mmCIF file of C-alpha atoms in Angstrom:
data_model
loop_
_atom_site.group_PDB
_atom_site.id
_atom_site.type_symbol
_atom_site.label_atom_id
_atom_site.label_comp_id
_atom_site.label_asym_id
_atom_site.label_seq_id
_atom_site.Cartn_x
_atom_site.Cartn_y
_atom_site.Cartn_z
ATOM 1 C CA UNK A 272 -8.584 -128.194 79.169
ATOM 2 C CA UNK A 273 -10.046 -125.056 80.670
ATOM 3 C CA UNK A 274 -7.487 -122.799 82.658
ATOM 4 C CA UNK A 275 -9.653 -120.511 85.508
ATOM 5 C CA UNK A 276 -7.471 -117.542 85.421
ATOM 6 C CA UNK A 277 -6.298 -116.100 89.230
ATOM 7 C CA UNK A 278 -8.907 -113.030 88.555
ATOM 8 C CA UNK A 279 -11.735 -115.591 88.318
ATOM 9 C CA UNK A 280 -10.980 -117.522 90.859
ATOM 10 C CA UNK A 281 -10.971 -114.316 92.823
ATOM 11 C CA UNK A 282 -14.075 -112.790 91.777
ATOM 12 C CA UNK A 283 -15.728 -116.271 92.418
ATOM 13 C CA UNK A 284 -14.628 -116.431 96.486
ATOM 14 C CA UNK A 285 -15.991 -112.913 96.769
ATOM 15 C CA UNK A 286 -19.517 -113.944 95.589
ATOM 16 C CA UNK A 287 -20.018 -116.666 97.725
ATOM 17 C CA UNK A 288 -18.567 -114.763 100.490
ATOM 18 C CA UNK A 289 -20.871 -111.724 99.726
ATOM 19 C CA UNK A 290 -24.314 -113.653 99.255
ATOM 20 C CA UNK A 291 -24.063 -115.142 102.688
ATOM 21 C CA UNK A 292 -23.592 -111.420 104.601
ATOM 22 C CA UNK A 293 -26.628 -110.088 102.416
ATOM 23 C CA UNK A 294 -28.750 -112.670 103.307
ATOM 24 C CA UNK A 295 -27.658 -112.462 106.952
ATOM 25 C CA UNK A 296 -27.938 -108.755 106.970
ATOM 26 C CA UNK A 297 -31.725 -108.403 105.246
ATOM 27 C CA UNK A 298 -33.189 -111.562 107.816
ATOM 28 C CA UNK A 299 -31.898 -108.898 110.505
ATOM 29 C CA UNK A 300 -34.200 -105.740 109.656
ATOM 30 C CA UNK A 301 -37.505 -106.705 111.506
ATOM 31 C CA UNK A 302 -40.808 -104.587 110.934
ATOM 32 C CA UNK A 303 -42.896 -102.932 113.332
ATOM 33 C CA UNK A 304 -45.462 -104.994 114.933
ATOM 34 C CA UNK A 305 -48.997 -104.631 114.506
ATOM 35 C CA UNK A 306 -49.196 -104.642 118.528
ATOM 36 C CA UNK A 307 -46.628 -101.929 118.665
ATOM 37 C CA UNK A 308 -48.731 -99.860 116.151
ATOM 38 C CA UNK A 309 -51.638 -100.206 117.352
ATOM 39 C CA UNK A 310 -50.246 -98.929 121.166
ATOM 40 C CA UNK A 311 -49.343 -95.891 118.687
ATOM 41 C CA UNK A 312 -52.791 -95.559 117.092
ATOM 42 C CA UNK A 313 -54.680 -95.529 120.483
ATOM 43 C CA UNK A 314 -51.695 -93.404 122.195
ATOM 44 C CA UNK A 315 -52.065 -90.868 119.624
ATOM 45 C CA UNK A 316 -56.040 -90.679 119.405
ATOM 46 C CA UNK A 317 -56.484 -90.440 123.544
ATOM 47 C CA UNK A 318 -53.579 -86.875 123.305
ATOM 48 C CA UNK A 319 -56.027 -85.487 120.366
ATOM 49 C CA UNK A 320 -59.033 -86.065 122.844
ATOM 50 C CA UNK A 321 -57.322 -84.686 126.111
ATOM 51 C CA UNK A 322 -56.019 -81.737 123.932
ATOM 52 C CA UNK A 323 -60.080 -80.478 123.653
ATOM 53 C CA UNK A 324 -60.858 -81.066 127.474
ATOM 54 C CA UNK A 325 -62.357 -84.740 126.887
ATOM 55 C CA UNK A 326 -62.318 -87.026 129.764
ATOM 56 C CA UNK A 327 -60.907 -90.169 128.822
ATOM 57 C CA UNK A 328 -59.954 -91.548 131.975
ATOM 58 C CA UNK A 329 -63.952 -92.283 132.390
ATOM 59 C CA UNK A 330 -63.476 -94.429 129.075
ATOM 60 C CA UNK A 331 -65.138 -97.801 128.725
ATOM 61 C CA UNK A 332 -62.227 -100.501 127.744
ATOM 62 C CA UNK A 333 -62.709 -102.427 124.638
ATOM 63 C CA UNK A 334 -61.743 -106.045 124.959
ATOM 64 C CA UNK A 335 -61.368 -108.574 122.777
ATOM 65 C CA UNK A 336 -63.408 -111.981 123.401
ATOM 66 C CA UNK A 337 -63.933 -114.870 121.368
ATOM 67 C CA UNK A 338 -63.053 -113.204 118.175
ATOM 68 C CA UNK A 339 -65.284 -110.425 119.126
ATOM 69 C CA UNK A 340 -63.734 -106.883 119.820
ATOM 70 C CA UNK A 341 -66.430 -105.511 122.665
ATOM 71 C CA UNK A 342 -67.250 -102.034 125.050
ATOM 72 C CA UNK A 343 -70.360 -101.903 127.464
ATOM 73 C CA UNK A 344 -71.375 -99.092 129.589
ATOM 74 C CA UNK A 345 -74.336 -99.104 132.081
ATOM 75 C CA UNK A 346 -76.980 -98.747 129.106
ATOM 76 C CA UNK A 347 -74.824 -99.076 125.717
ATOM 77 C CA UNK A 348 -72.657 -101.733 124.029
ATOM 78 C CA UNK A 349 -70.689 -101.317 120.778
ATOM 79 C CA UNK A 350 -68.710 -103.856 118.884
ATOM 80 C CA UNK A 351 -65.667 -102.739 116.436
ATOM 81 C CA UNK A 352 -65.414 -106.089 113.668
ATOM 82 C CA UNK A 353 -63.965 -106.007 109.881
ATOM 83 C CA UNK A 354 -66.865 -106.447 107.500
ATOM 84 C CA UNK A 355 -65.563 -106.981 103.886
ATOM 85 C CA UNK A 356 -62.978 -104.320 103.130
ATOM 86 C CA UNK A 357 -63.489 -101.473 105.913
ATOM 87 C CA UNK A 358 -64.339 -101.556 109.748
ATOM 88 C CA UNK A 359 -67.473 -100.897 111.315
ATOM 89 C CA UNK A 360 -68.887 -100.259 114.676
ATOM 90 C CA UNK A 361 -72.284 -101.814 115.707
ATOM 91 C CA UNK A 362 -74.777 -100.756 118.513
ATOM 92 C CA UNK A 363 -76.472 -103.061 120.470
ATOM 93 C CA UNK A 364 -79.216 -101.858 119.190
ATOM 94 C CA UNK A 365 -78.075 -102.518 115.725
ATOM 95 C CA UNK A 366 -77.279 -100.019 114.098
ATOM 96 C CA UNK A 367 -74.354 -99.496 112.421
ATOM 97 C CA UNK A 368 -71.615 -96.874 111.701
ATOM 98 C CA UNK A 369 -69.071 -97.968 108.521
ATOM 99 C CA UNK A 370 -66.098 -96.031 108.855
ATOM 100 C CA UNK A 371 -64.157 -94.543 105.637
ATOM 101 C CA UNK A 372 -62.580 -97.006 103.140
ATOM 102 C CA UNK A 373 -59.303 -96.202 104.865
ATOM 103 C CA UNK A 374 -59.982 -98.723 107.803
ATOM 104 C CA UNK A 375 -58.669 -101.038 106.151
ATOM 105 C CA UNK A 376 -56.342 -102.748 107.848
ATOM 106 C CA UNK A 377 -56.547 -105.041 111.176
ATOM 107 C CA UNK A 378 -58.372 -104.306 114.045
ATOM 108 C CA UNK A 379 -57.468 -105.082 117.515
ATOM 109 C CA UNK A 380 -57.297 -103.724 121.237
ATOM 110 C CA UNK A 381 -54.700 -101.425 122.585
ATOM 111 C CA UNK A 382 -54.895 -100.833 126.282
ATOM 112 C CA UNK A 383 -59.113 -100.264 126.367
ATOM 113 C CA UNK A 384 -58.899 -98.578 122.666
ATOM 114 C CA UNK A 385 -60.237 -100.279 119.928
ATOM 115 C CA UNK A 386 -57.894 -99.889 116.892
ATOM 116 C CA UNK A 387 -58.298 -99.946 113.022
ATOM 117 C CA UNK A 388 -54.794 -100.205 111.148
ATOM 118 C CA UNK A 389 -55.832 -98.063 108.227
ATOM 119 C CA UNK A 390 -53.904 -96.856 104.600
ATOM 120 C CA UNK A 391 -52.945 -93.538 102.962
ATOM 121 C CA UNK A 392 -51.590 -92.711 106.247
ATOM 122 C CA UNK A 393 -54.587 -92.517 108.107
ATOM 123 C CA UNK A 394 -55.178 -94.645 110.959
ATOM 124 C CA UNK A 395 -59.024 -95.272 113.598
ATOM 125 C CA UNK A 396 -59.338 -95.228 117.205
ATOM 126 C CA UNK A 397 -62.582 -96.434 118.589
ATOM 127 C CA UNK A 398 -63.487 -95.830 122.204
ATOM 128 C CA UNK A 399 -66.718 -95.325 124.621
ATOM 129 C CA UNK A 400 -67.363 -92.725 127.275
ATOM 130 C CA UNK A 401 -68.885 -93.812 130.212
ATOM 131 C CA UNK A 402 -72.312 -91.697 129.226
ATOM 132 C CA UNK A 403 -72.544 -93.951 126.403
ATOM 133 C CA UNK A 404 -70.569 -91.971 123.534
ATOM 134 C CA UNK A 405 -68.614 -93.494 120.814
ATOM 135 C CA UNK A 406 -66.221 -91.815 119.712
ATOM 136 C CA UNK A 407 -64.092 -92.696 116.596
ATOM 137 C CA UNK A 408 -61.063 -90.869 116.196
ATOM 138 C CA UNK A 409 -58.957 -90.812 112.859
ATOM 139 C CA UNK A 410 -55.231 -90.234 113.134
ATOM 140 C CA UNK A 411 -53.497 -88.759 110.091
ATOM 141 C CA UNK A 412 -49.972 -89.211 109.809
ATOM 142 C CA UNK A 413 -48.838 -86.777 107.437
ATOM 143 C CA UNK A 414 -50.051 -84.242 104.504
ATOM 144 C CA UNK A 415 -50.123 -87.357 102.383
ATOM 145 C CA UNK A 416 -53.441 -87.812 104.464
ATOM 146 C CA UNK A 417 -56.857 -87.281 102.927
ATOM 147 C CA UNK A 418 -58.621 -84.241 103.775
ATOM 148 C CA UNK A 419 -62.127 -86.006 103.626
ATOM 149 C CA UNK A 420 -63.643 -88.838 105.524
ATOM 150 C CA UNK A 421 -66.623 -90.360 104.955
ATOM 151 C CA UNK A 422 -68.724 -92.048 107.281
ATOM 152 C CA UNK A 423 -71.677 -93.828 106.949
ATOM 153 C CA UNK A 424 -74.729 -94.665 108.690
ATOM 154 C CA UNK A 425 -75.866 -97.508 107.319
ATOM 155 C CA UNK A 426 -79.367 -97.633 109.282
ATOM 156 C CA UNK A 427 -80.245 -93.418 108.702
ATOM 157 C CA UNK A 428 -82.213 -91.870 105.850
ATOM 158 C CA UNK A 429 -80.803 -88.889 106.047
ATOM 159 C CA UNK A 430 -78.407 -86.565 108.330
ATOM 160 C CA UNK A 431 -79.266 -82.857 108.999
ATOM 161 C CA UNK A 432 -76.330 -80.712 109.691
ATOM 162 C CA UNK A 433 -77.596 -77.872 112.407
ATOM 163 C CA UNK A 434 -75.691 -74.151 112.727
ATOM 164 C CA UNK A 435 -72.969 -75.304 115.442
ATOM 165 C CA UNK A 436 -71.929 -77.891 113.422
ATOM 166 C CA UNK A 437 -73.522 -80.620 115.305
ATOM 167 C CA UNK A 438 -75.666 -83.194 113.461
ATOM 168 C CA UNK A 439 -79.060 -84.996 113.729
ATOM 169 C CA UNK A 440 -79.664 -88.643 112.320
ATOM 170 C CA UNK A 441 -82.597 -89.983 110.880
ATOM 171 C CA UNK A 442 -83.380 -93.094 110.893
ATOM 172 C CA UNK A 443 -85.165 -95.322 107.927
ATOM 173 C CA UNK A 444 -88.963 -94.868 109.738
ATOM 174 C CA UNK A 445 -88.128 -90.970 109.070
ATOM 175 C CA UNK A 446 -87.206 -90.694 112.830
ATOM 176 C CA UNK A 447 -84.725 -89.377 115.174
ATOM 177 C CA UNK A 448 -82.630 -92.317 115.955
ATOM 178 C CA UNK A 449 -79.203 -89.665 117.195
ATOM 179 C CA UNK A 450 -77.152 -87.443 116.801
ATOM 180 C CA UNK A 451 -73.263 -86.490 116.004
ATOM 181 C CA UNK A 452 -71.569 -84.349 118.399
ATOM 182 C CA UNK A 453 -69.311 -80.689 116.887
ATOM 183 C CA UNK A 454 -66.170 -81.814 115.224
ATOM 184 C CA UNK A 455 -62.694 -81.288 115.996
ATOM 185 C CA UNK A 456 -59.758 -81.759 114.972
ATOM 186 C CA UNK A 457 -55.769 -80.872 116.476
ATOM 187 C CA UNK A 458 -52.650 -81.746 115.849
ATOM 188 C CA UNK A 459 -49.784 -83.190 118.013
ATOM 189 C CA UNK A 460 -48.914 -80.163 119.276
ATOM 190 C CA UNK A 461 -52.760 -79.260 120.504
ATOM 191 C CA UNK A 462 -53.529 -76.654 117.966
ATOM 192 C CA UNK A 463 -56.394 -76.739 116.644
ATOM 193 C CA UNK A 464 -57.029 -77.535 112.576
ATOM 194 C CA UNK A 465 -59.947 -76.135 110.804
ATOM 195 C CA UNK A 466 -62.796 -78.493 110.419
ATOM 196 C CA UNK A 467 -66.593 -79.437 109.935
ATOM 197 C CA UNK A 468 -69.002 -81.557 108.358
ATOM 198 C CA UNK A 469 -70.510 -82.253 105.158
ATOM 199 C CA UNK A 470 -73.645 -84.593 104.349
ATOM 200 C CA UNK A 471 -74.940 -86.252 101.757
ATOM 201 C CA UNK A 472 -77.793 -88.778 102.179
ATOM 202 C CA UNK A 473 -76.843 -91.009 105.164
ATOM 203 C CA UNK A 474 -72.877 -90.021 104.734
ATOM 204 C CA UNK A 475 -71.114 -87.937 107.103
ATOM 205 C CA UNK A 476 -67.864 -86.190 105.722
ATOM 206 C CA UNK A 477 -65.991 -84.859 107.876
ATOM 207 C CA UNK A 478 -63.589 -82.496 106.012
ATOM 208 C CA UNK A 479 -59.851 -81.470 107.597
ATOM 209 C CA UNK A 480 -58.156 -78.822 106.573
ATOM 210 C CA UNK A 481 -54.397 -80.298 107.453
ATOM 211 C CA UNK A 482 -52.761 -79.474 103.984
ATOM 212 C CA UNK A 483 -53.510 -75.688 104.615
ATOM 213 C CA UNK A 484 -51.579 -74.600 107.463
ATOM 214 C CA UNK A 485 -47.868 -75.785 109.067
ATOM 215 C CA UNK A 486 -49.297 -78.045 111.579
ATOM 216 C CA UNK A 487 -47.507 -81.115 113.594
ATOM 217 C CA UNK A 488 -48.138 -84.258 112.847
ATOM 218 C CA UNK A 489 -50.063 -86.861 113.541
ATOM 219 C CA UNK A 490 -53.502 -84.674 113.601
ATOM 220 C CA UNK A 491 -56.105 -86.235 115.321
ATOM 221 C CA UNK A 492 -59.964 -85.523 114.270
ATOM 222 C CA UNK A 493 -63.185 -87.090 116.080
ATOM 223 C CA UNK A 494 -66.797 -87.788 114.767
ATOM 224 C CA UNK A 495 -68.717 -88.545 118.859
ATOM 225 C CA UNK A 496 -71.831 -90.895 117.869
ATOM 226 C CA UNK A 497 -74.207 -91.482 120.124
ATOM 227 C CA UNK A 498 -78.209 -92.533 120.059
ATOM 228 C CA UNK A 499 -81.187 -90.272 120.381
ATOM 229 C CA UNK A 500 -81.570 -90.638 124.410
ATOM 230 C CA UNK A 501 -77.938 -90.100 124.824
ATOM 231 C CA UNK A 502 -77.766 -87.365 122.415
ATOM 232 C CA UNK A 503 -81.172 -85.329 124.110
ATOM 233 C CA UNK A 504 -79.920 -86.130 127.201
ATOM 234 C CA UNK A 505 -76.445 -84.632 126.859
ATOM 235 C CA UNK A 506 -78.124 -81.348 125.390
ATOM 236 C CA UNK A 507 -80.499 -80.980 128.732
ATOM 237 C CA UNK A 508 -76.846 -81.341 130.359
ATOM 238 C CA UNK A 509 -75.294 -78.453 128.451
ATOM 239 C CA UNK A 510 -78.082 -76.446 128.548
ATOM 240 C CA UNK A 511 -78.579 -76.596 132.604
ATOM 241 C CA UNK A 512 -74.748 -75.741 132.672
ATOM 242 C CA UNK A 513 -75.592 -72.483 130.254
ATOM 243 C CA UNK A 514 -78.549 -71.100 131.095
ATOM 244 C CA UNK A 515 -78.987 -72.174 134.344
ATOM 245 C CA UNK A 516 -81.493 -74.825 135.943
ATOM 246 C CA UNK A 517 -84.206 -72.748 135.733
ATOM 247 C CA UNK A 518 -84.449 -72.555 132.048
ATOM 248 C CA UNK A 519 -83.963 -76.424 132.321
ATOM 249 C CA UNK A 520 -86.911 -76.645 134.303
ATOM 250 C CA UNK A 521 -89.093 -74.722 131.722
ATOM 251 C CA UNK A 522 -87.395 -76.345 129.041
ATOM 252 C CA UNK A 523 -88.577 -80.016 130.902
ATOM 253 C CA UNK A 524 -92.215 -78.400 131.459
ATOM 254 C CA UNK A 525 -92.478 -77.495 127.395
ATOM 255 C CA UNK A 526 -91.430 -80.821 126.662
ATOM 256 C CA UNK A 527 -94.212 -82.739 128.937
ATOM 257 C CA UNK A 528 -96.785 -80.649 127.829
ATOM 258 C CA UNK A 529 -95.393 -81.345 124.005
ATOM 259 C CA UNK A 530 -95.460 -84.756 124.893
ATOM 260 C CA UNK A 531 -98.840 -84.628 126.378
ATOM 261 C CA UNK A 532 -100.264 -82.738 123.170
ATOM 262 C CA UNK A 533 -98.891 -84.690 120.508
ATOM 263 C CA UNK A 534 -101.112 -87.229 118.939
ATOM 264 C CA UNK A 535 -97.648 -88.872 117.515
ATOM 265 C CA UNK A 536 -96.512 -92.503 118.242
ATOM 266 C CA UNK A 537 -92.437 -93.707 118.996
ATOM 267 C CA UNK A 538 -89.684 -90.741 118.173
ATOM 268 C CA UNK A 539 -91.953 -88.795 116.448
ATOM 269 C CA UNK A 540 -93.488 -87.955 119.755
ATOM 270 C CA UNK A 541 -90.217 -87.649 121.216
ATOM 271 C CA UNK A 542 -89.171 -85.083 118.511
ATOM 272 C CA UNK A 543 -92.488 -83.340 119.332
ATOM 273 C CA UNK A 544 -91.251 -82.967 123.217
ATOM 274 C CA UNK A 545 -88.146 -81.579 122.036
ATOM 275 C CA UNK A 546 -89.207 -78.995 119.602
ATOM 276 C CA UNK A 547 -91.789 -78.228 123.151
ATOM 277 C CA UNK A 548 -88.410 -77.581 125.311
ATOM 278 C CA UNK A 549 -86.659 -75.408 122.335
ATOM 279 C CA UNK A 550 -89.720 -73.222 121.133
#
């Protein structure tokens, strides 16, 4: 016969006292919600924007519809879907912007933003402006972060980088078909974090300097998007505010006659008319 000494019979009432309370206590630790990070994502992206003077209370809302995650202003509609293993926005008119391989995660709505759950600690807000601007917003969560996004433009030939740091897009038919607004980029304090852009074919990098200086985290960074009549259009705006309206008006007048001149068919014409309003 087999005697169970007092020691054993001890160590044996522990154990199945023990397993119990570590079951109990792991089934209690509950993970974040994709719902509550995604209210952080958007949160986060919308303080980076009103830190540089952008108005996002004039933002179109996102909403998600039959699967579909949509924004429409007067004149412009974007959609924010998962294609294969990153996120992309689409224009109505079709063309399309792939964000960087981090958007990798879900995407989903967060109070009008459009959200992309993303890896190596870097996260996407999507939104549009009531003029018709999209702006996608990465949120980097720590120095872990990459330094370099890449974005691409998967209808554009080629992207032309100009001296403010702005950007022009052309499209396949070797026309203007938009343009990317100056970068920034800012931390969660407001401070601003070196930046700019980089181009290679029809990729946009947009290159943040975060691991250089003691800044607060997240930092927020923003590539605005927008389509050639938006994009000409908000330059007429800016320059009328600079100059004056008078310059506008001559700048108008060089552009008509441009246009008039040209023998040039579709945006070839139309970059004609503005080359007539700069020179």
């Amino acid at each position: 016969m087999t005697h169970i000494s007092l020691k054993q019979k001890l160590f044996t009432a522990v154990a199945v006292l023990t397993v119990p309370f570590m079951c109990v206590s792991t089934a209690s630790a509950s993970p974040v919600s994709f719902m509550d990070e995604t209210e952080a994502i958007a949160q986060n992206a919308l303080r980076g924007a009103d830190a540089v003077g952008i108005d996002t209370a004039a933002d179109i809302n996102f909403s998600s519809s039959s699967g579909e995650i949509v924004a429409t202003s007067k004149d412009v509609s974007v959609k924010l879907e998962k294609e294969g293993n990153t996120a992309q926005v689409t224009s109505q008119s079709g063309d399309t912007l792939v964000l960087p391989e981090e958007a990798s995660g879900n995407v989903g709505v967060s109070d009008g933003t459009g959200v992309v759950a993303g890896k190596n600690m870097t996260d996407f807000a999507v939104n549009l402006s009531d003029e018709g601007i999209t702006r996608v917003t990465s949120v980097l969560s720590s120095k872990a972060a990459p330094e370099r996004l890449d974005y691409t433009f998967a209808d554009a030939s080629s992207l032309t980088i100009h001296e403010n740091g702005s950007v022009t897009i052309i499209g396949k038919d070797n026309q203007i078909s938009g343009g990317v607004d100056v970068p920034w980029a800012v931390d969660a304090q407001g401070k601003s974090v070196p930046t700019y852009y980089e181009v290679n074919g029809n990729v946009l990098t947009q290159v943040i300097e975060h691991n250089a200086g003691d800044y607060a985290y997240p930092v927020t960074a923003d590539p605005s998007w927008s389509t050639v009549f938006k994009w000409v259009g908000r330059g007429a705006k800016f320059l009328a505010k600079k100059v004056g309206p008078g310059v506008a008006v001559l700048c108008l007048t060089g552009a008509g006659w441009a246009w008039y001149r040209s023998d040039a068919n579709g945006w070839v014409r139309v970059g004609d008319a503005v080359a007539g309003c700069l020179f």
